[in-house]
mmCIF file of C-alpha atoms in Angstrom:
data_model
loop_
_atom_site.group_PDB
_atom_site.id
_atom_site.type_symbol
_atom_site.label_atom_id
_atom_site.label_comp_id
_atom_site.label_asym_id
_atom_site.label_seq_id
_atom_site.Cartn_x
_atom_site.Cartn_y
_atom_site.Cartn_z
ATOM 1 C CA MET P 12 288.166 249.478 18.794
ATOM 2 C CA SER P 13 285.049 248.309 16.632
ATOM 3 C CA ALA P 14 282.374 250.333 16.080
ATOM 4 C CA THR P 15 280.184 247.612 17.690
ATOM 5 C CA ILE P 16 282.352 248.076 21.012
ATOM 6 C CA VAL P 17 281.698 251.619 20.686
ATOM 7 C CA GLY P 18 278.417 251.109 20.230
ATOM 8 C CA ILE P 19 277.708 249.018 23.168
ATOM 9 C CA VAL P 20 279.825 251.017 25.805
ATOM 10 C CA GLY P 21 277.775 253.811 24.864
ATOM 11 C CA VAL P 22 274.435 252.362 25.198
ATOM 12 C CA ALA P 23 275.629 250.760 28.679
ATOM 13 C CA VAL P 24 276.605 254.095 29.879
ATOM 14 C CA SER P 25 273.335 255.782 29.019
ATOM 15 C CA SER P 26 271.274 253.015 30.328
ATOM 16 C CA ILE P 27 273.074 253.691 33.396
ATOM 17 C CA GLY P 28 272.845 257.203 33.540
ATOM 18 C CA TRP P 29 269.121 257.520 32.673
ATOM 19 C CA GLY P 30 267.038 260.081 34.376
ATOM 20 C CA SER P 31 270.062 260.852 36.987
ATOM 21 C CA ASN P 32 269.428 264.491 36.194
ATOM 22 C CA PHE P 33 266.420 264.264 38.198
ATOM 23 C CA ILE P 34 268.503 263.132 41.332
ATOM 24 C CA VAL P 35 269.930 266.783 41.463
ATOM 25 C CA CYS P 36 266.851 268.208 41.926
ATOM 26 C CA LYS P 37 265.424 266.718 44.944
ATOM 27 C CA SER P 38 267.493 268.716 46.956
ATOM 28 C CA PHE P 39 266.268 272.341 45.560
ATOM 29 C CA ASP P 40 262.448 273.569 45.767
ATOM 30 C CA MET P 41 261.716 273.842 42.096
ATOM 31 C CA LYS P 42 258.139 274.495 42.663
ATOM 32 C CA ASP P 43 257.081 273.633 39.004
ATOM 33 C CA GLY P 44 258.453 271.105 36.421
ATOM 34 C CA ILE P 45 258.110 273.782 33.643
ATOM 35 C CA VAL P 46 261.096 276.240 34.939
ATOM 36 C CA PHE P 47 263.237 272.987 35.336
ATOM 37 C CA GLN P 48 262.039 271.758 31.678
ATOM 38 C CA PHE P 49 263.070 275.032 30.220
ATOM 39 C CA TRP P 50 266.516 274.960 31.693
ATOM 40 C CA MET P 51 267.275 271.290 30.881
ATOM 41 C CA CYS P 52 265.931 272.130 27.291
ATOM 42 C CA THR P 53 268.138 275.413 27.150
ATOM 43 C CA GLY P 54 271.467 272.982 28.379
ATOM 44 C CA ILE P 55 270.555 270.547 25.720
ATOM 45 C CA LEU P 56 270.377 273.485 23.062
ATOM 46 C CA ILE P 57 273.654 274.942 24.085
ATOM 47 C CA VAL P 58 275.471 271.419 24.313
ATOM 48 C CA GLY P 59 274.042 270.574 20.920
ATOM 49 C CA LEU P 60 275.342 273.971 19.320
ATOM 50 C CA LEU P 61 278.705 273.771 20.829
ATOM 51 C CA THR P 62 279.029 270.033 19.301
ATOM 52 C CA LEU P 63 277.877 271.117 15.582
ATOM 53 C CA LEU P 64 280.644 274.026 16.393
ATOM 54 C CA ALA P 65 283.221 271.451 17.200
ATOM 55 C CA SER P 66 281.909 268.605 14.330
ATOM 56 C CA GLU P 67 284.398 268.305 11.126
ATOM 57 C CA HIS P 68 284.041 270.854 8.021
ATOM 58 C CA ASP P 69 284.560 270.390 4.447
ATOM 59 C CA ASP P 70 287.955 271.978 3.603
ATOM 60 C CA SER P 71 287.993 271.491 0.508
ATOM 61 C CA SER P 72 286.701 275.027 -0.551
ATOM 62 C CA LYS P 73 289.720 277.182 -1.546
ATOM 63 C CA GLY P 74 291.643 277.043 1.612
ATOM 64 C CA GLU P 75 289.431 279.436 3.617
ATOM 65 C CA GLY P 76 288.226 277.035 6.208
ATOM 66 C CA GLY P 77 284.615 275.662 4.278
ATOM 67 C CA ASP P 78 281.203 274.960 5.478
ATOM 68 C CA TYR P 79 280.237 272.774 8.647
ATOM 69 C CA LEU P 80 278.915 269.157 7.864
ATOM 70 C CA ALA P 81 275.190 269.569 9.443
ATOM 71 C CA VAL P 82 272.933 266.703 8.683
ATOM 72 C CA PHE P 83 269.203 267.334 9.307
ATOM 73 C CA SER P 84 267.605 263.741 9.423
ATOM 74 C CA LEU P 85 263.691 263.826 9.703
ATOM 75 C CA VAL P 86 264.234 260.927 12.094
ATOM 76 C CA THR P 87 266.223 262.547 14.702
ATOM 77 C CA MET P 88 263.664 265.961 14.466
ATOM 78 C CA SER P 89 261.130 263.475 14.922
ATOM 79 C CA GLY P 90 262.517 261.732 17.452
ATOM 80 C CA GLY P 91 263.475 265.479 19.582
ATOM 81 C CA MET P 92 260.032 266.039 18.731
ATOM 82 C CA MET P 93 258.155 263.329 20.454
ATOM 83 C CA TRP P 94 260.909 263.537 23.262
ATOM 84 C CA GLY P 95 259.681 267.393 23.791
ATOM 85 C CA VAL P 96 256.325 266.558 23.653
ATOM 86 C CA GLY P 97 256.566 263.655 26.156
ATOM 87 C CA ASN P 98 258.207 266.081 28.665
ATOM 88 C CA VAL P 99 255.662 268.835 28.534
#
């Protein structure tokens, strides 16, 4: 499967699921949005850390496992910052 098809499928799935996390909250008394925001951000952080741990790592270092290939991009970090500020 080509990268273009995978990208289109990913965009279609994400656009259908956009905002669906708030549907579950309608049946609960959330009191304020800060608690929900805290738990949602905590869940996103945990998924991000698990994704980092499951990502590929460099095996070229003397057969001892290697380092994780974490990439910190300025565009990605600024997008996360704008998303967090927008949620506040």
